[in-house]
Coordinates of C-alpha atoms in Angstrom, one line a residue:
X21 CA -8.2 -6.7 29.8
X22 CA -6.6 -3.5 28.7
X23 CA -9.8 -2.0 28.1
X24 CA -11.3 -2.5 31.4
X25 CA -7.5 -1.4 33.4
X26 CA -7.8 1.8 31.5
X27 CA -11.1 2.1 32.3
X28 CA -10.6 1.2 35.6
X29 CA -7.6 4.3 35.7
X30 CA -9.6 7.0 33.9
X31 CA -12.2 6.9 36.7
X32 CA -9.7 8.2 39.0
X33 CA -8.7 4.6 40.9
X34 CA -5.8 4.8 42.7
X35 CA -2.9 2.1 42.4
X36 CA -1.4 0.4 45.5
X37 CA 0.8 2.8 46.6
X38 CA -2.3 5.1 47.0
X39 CA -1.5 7.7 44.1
X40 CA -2.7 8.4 41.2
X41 CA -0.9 6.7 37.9
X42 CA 1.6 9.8 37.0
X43 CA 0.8 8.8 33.3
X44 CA -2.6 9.8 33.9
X45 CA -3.5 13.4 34.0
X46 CA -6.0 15.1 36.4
X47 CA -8.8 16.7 35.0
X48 CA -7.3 20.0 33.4
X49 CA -10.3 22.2 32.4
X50 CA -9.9 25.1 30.5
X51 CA -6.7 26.0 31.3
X52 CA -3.6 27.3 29.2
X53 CA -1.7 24.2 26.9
X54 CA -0.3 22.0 29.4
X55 CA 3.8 21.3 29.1
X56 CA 4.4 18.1 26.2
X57 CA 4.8 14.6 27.9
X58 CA 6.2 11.7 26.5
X59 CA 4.1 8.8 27.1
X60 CA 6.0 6.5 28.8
X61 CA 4.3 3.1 28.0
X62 CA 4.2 3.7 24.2
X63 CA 6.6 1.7 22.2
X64 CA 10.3 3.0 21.7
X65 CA 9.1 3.1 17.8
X66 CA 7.3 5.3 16.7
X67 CA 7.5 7.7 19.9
X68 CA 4.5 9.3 21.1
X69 CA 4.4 13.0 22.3
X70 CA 1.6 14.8 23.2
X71 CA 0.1 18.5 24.8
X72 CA -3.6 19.7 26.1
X73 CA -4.8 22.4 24.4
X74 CA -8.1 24.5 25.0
X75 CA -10.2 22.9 22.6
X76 CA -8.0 20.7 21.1
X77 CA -5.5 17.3 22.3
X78 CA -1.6 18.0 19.9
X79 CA -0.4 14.6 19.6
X80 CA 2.8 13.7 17.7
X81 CA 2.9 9.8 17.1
X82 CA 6.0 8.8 14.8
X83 CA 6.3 11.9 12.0
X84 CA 2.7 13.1 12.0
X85 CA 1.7 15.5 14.3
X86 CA -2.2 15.4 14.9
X87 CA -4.1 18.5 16.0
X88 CA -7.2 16.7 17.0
X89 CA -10.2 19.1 18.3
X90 CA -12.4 17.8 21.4
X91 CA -15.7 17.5 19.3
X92 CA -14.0 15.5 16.7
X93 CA -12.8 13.0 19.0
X94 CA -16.3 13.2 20.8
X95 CA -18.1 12.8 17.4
X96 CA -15.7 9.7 16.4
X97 CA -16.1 7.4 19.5
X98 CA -16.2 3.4 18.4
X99 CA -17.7 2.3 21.9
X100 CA -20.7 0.4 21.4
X101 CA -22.4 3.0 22.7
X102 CA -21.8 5.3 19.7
X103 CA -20.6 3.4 17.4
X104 CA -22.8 0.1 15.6
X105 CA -19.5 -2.6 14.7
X106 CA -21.9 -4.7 12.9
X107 CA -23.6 -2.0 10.9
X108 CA -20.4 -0.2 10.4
X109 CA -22.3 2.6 11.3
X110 CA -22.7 5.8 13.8
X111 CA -24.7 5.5 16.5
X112 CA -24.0 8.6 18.2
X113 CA -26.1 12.0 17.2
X114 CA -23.7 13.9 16.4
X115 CA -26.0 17.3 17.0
X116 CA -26.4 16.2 20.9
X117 CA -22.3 16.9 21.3
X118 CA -20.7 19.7 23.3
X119 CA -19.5 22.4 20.6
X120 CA -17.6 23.4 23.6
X121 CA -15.6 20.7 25.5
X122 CA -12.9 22.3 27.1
X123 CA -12.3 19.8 29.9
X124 CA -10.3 16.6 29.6
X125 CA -8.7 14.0 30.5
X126 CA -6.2 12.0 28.6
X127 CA -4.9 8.6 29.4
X128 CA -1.7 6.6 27.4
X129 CA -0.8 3.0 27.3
X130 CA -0.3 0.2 24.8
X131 CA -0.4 2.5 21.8
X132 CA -3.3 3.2 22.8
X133 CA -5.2 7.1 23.7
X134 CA -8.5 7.4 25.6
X135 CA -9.8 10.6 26.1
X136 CA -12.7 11.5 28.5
X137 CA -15.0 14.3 28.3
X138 CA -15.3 16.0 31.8
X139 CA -19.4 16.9 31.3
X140 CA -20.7 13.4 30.5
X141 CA -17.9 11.0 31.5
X142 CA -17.9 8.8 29.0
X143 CA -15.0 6.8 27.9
X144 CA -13.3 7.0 23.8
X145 CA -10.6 5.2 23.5
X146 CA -8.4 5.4 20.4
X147 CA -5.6 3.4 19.1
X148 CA -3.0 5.8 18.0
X149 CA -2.5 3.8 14.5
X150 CA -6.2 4.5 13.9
X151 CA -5.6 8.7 14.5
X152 CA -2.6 8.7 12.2
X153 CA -5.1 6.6 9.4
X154 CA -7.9 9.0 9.8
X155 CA -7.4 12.1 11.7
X156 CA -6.5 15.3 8.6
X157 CA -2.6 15.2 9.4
X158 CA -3.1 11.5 8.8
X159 CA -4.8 11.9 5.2
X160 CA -2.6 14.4 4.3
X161 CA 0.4 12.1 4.2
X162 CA -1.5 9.8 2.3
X163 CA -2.8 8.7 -1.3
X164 CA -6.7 8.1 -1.8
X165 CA -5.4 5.7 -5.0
X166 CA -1.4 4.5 -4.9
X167 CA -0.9 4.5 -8.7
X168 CA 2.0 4.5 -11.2
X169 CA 2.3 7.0 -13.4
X170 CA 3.6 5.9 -17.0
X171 CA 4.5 7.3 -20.4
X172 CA 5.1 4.7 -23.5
X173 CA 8.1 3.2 -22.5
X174 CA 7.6 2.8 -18.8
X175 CA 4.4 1.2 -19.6
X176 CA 6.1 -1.3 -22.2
X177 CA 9.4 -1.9 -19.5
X178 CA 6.4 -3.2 -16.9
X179 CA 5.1 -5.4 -18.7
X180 CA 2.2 -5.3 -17.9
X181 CA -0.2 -9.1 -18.1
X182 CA -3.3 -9.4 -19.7
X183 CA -6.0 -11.3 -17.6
X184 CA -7.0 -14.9 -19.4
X185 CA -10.5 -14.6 -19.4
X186 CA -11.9 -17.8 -17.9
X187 CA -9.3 -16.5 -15.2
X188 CA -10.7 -13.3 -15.1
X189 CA -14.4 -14.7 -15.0
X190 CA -14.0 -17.6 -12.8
X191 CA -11.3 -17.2 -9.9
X192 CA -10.9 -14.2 -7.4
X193 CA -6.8 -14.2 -8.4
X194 CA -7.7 -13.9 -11.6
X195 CA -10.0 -10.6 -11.0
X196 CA -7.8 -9.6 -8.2
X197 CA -4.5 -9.4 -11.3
X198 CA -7.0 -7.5 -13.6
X199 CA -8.0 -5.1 -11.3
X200 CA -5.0 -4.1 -9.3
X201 CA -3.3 -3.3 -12.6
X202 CA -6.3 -1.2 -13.5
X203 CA -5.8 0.3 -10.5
X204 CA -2.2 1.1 -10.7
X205 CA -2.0 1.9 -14.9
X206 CA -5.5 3.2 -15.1
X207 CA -5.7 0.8 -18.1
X208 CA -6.1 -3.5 -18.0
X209 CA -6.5 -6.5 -20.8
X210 CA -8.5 -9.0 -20.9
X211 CA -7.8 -11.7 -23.5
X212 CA -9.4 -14.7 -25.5
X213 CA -12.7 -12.7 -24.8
X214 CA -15.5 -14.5 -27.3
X215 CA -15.8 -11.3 -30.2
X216 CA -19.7 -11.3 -29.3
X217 CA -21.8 -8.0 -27.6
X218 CA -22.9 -10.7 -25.5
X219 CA -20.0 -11.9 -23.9
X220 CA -18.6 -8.7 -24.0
X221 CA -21.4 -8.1 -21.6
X222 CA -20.4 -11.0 -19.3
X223 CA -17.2 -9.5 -19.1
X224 CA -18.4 -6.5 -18.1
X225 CA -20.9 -7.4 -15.2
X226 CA -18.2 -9.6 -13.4
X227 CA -16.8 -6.4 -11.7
X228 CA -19.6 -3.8 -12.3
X229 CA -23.3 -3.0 -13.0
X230 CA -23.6 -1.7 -15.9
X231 CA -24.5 2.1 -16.7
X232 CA -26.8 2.5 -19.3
X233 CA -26.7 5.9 -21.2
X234 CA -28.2 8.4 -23.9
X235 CA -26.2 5.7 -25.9
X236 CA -27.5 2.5 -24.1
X237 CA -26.8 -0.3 -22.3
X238 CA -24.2 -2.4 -24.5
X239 CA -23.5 -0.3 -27.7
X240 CA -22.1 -1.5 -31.5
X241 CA -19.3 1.2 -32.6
X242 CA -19.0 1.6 -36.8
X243 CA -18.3 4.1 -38.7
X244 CA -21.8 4.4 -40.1
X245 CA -22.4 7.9 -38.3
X246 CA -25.6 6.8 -36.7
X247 CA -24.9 8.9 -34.2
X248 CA -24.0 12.8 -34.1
X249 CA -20.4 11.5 -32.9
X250 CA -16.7 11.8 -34.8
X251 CA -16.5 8.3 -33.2
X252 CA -19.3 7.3 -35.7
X253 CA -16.6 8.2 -38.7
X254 CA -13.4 6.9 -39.8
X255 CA -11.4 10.1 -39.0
X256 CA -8.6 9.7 -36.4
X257 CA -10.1 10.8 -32.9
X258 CA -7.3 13.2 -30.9
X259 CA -7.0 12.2 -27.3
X260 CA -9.8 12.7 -24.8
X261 CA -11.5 11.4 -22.0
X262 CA -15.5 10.5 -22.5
X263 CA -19.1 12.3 -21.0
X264 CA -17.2 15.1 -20.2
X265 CA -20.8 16.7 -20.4
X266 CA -22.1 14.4 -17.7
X267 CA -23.3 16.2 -14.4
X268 CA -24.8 13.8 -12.0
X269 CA -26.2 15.5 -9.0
X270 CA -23.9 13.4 -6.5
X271 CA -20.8 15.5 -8.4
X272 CA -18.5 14.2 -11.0
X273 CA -19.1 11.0 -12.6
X274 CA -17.1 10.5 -15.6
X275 CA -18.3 6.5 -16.3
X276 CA -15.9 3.6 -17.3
X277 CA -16.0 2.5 -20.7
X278 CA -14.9 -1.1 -22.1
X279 CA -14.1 -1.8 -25.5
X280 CA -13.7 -5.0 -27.5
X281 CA -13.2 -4.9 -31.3
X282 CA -15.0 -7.5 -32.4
X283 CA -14.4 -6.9 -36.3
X284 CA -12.5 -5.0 -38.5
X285 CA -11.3 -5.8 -42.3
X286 CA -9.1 -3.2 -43.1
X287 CA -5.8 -1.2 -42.1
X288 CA -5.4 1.6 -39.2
X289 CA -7.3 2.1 -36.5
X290 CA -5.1 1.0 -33.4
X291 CA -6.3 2.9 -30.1
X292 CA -3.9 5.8 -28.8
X293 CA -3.9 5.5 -24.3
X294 CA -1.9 8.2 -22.6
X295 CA -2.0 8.7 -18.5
X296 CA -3.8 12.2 -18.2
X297 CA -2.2 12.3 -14.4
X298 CA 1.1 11.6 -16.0
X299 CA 1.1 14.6 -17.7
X300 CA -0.7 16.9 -15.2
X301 CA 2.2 15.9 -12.8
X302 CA 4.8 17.2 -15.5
X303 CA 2.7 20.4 -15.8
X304 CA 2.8 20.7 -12.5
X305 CA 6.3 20.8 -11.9
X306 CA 7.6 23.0 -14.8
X307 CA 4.4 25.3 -14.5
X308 CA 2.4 25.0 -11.3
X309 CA 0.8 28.4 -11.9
X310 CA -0.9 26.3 -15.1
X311 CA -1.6 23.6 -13.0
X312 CA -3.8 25.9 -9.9
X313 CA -5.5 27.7 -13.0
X314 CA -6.4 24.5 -14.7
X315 CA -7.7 22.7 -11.4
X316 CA -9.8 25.7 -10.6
X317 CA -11.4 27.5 -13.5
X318 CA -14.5 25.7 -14.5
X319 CA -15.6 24.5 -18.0
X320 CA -18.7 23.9 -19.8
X321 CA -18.4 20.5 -22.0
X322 CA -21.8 20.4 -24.3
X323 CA -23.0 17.2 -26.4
X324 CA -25.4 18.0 -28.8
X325 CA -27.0 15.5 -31.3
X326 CA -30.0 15.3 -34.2
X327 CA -30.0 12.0 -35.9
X328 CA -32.5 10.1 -36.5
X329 CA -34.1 9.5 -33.4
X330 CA -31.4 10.7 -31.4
X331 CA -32.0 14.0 -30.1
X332 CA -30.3 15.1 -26.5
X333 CA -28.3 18.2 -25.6
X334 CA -26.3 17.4 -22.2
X335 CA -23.9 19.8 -20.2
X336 CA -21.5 19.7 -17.9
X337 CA -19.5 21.6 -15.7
X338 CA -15.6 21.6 -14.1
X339 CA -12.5 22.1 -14.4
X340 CA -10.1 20.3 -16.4
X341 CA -7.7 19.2 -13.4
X342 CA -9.9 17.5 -10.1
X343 CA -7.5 18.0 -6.5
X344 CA -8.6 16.4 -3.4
X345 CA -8.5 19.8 -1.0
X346 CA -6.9 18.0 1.9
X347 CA -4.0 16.6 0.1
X348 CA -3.5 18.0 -3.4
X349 CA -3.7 14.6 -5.3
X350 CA -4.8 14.7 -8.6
X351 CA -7.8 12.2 -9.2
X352 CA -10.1 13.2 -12.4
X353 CA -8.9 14.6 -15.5
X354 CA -11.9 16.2 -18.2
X355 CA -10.2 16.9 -21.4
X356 CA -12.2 16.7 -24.4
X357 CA -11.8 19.1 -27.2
X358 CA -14.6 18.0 -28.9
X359 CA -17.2 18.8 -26.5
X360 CA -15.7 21.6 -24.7
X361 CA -18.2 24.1 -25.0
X362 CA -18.0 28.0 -25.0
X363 CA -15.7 29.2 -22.5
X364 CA -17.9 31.6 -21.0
X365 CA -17.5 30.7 -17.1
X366 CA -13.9 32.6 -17.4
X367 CA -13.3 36.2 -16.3
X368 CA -11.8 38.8 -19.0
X369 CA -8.6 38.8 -16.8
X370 CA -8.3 35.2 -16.8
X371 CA -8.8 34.2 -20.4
X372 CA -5.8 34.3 -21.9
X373 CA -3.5 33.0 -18.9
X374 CA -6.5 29.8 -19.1
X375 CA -5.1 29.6 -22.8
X376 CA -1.2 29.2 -22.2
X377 CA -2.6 26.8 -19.2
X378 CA -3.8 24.3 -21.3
X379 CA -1.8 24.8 -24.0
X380 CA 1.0 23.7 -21.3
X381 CA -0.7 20.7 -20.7
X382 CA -2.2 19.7 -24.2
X383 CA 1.7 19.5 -25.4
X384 CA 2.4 17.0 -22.6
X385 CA -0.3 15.2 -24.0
X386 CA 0.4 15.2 -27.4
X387 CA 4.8 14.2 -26.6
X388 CA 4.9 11.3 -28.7
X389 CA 7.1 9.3 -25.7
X390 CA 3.9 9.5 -23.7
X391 CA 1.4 8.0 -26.8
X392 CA 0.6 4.3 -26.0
X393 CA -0.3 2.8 -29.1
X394 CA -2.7 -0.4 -28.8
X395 CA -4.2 -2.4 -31.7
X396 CA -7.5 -3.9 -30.3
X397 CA -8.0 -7.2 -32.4
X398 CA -11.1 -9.6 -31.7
X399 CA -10.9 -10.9 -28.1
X400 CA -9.0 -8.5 -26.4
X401 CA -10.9 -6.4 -24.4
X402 CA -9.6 -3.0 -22.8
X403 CA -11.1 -1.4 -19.8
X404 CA -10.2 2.2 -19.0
X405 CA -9.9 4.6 -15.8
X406 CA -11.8 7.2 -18.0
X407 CA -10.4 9.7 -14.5
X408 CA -7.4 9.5 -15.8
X409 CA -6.3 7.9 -19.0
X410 CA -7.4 9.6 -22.1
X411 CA -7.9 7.7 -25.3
X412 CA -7.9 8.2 -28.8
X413 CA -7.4 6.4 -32.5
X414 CA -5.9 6.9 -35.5
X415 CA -8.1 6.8 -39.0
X416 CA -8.3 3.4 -40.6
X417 CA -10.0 2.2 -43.6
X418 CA -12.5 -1.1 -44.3
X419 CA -15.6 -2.0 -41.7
X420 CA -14.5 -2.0 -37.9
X421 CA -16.7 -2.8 -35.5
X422 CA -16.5 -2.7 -31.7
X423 CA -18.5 -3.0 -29.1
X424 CA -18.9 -1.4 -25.4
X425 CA -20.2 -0.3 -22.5
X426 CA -20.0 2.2 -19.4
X427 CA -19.3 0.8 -16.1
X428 CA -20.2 2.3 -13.2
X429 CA -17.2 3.8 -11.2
X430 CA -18.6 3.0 -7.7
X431 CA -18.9 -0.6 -8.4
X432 CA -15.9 -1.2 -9.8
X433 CA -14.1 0.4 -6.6
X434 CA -16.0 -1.7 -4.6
X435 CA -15.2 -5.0 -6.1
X436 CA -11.3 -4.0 -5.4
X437 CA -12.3 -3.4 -2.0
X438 CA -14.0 -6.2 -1.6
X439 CA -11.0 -8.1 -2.7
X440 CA -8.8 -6.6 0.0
X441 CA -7.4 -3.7 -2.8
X442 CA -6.8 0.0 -2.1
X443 CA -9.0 1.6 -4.0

């Protein structure tokens, strides 16, 4: 019913007293910015202010003010005649818009706001909820990942559950738990796993295909060095985030990895988790000239191996901090000093000032209050946001062996998704 009054309005019908609706503005062409009105039917909360512009409808709707350009609302039209509701897909070509509307008509009511392009006539109508979720003033205000950020104690203080894992593998709530506190910590549990590769591997499919790499699809983890890796050893491994020398041509895709000791006979060896983000943010606000130059100088991480009949030499390239443009949130963290090849991608005049950067953000690593220290015993697996948490281990002694695999980001996203999650 709405629909088809505003419809009925926006094509210039006249109400019973003869008029015009004075909500309802003529068509304005390209004329200067007309004075802000208040729209009169939208709720007392939030209010709703808006002004014409030449190429561009200002609209204030609660505390965000929208600059919102006439091709963009063109382009962004959910009638049926652009815009496939089954497909969840454009139907409009977006080359056969105007590049320069300049005349149009806005109408208000209900919360709603439906623009018409003078040229074609054709009717997009927007709720003013939707603008606010997706127009750039919108995203601004907004986080792509709501997360909490956690150092040792805060961590402990939450206490955070561990997943059963018949739960975990056979009801929704129970993979709906796991994965919004994977989600929010960047790290989640999954106990009374059976200590096998193979149901490791079950584990692992329930929320993700699995990635299969230069190291395979589900891979054993000893310290027999049959691979050119310091993991391979019994020497404590510093803090770090893994295949910081992938470079997959759709950008950054850091894969991530599951692990599940399923042996060890000996002392040491617990697992060291700190938030990456966590410590970023503390960089950030003591230093944020470190911050810019870490988010913005690109790095070349290099992995390369000859043993046995193992032979690769990978690369990859970007910075050590990863900001969304539109918004400044942090979402990927590369820090590996292992594989962090020669800086060669720096200036002369930048070098040094690079240095005190991440020397700044390697001690927030290394404060002991943000160390998380885990000891992984047989059927307890642990599933890390490799974006953001970095892991580590201390040295230990006797046979350990653990077992793992990469999962693939995108498919873990979408499972949360799936589940009604933000992710």
């Amino acid at each position: 019913m709405w629909c088809q009054r505003l419809a009925w309005l926006l094509r210039g019908q006249r109400g019973s007293t003869g008029r015009r609706w004075p909500w309802l503005s003529q068509d304005l062409g390209p004329v200067p910015a007309a004075p802000v009105r208040c729209c009169p039917t939208a709720p007392a909360a939030p209010r709703c202010a808006w002004q014409l512009h030449q190429d561009h409808l200002e609209l204030r709707y609660g505390s965000t003010l929208m600059r919102l350009d006439f091709v963009w609302l063109r382009d962004h039209c959910r009638s049926a005649s652009c815009y496939n509701a089954k497909t969840n897909q454009r139907s409009l070509d977006t080359a056969s818009v105007d590049l320069a509307i300049t005349r149009w008509s806005v109408a208000f009511g209900d919360s709603a706001l439906a623009p018409v392009p003078g040229p074609d006539g054709h009717v997009t109508r927007y709720g003013l909820e939707w603008l606010v979720r997706n127009s750039y003033e919108g995203q601004k205000q907004q986080v792509m990942h709501p997360r909490i950020l956690w150092n040792a104690e805060i961590y402990r203080q939450a206490q955070v559950p561990s997943v059963d894992c018949r739960s975990f593998l056979e009801t929704d709530e129970g993979l709906k738990e796991f994965l919004q506190n994977f989600l929010l910590y960047g790290i989640a549990f999954v106990e009374n796993v059976t200590p096998t590769k193979e149901d490791t591997e079950i584990l692992a499919e329930r929320i993700s295909i699995i990635r299969e790499t230069i190291y395979g699809r589900m891979w054993y983890f000893t310290s027999d060095f049959s691979r050119g890796d310091t993991a391979y050893t019994k020497l404590a491994l510093d803090r770090h985030t893994d295949t910081t020398y992938f470079q997959e041509p759709c950008g950054d895709e850091l894969p991530l990895p599951v692990f599940h000791c399923l042996k060890h006979e000996g002392t040491g060896g617990r697992t060291l988790l700190v938030d990456g983000v966590h410590a970023a943010e503390q960089v950030l606000r003591r230093a944020p000239e470190h911050f810019e130059l870490l988010a913005k100088v690109p790095l070349k991480h290099e992995y390369v191996e000859s043993v046995g009949g193992c032979h690769n030499h990978m690369i990859g390239v970007g910075p050590v901090l990863n900001v969304y443009p539109w918004n400044n949130e942090l979402y990927l963290i590369r820090y590996n000093n292992y594989d962090r090849a020669v800086i060669n991608t720096v200036p002369h005049d930048v070098v040094r000032r690079w240095y005190h950067a991440h020397r700044a953000l390697t001690a927030e690593l290394r404060r002991p209050d943000n160390e998380l220290w885990v000891k992984l015993k047989p059927g307890k697996a642990l599933f890390v946001d490799n974006w953001r948490v970095l892991h580590g281990r201390e040295a230990f002694t006797g046979y350990r062996q653990l077992c793992g695999c990469y999962l693939t980001r995108d498919d873990v996203l979408n499972t949360a998704r799936l589940l009604g999650l933000q992710a």
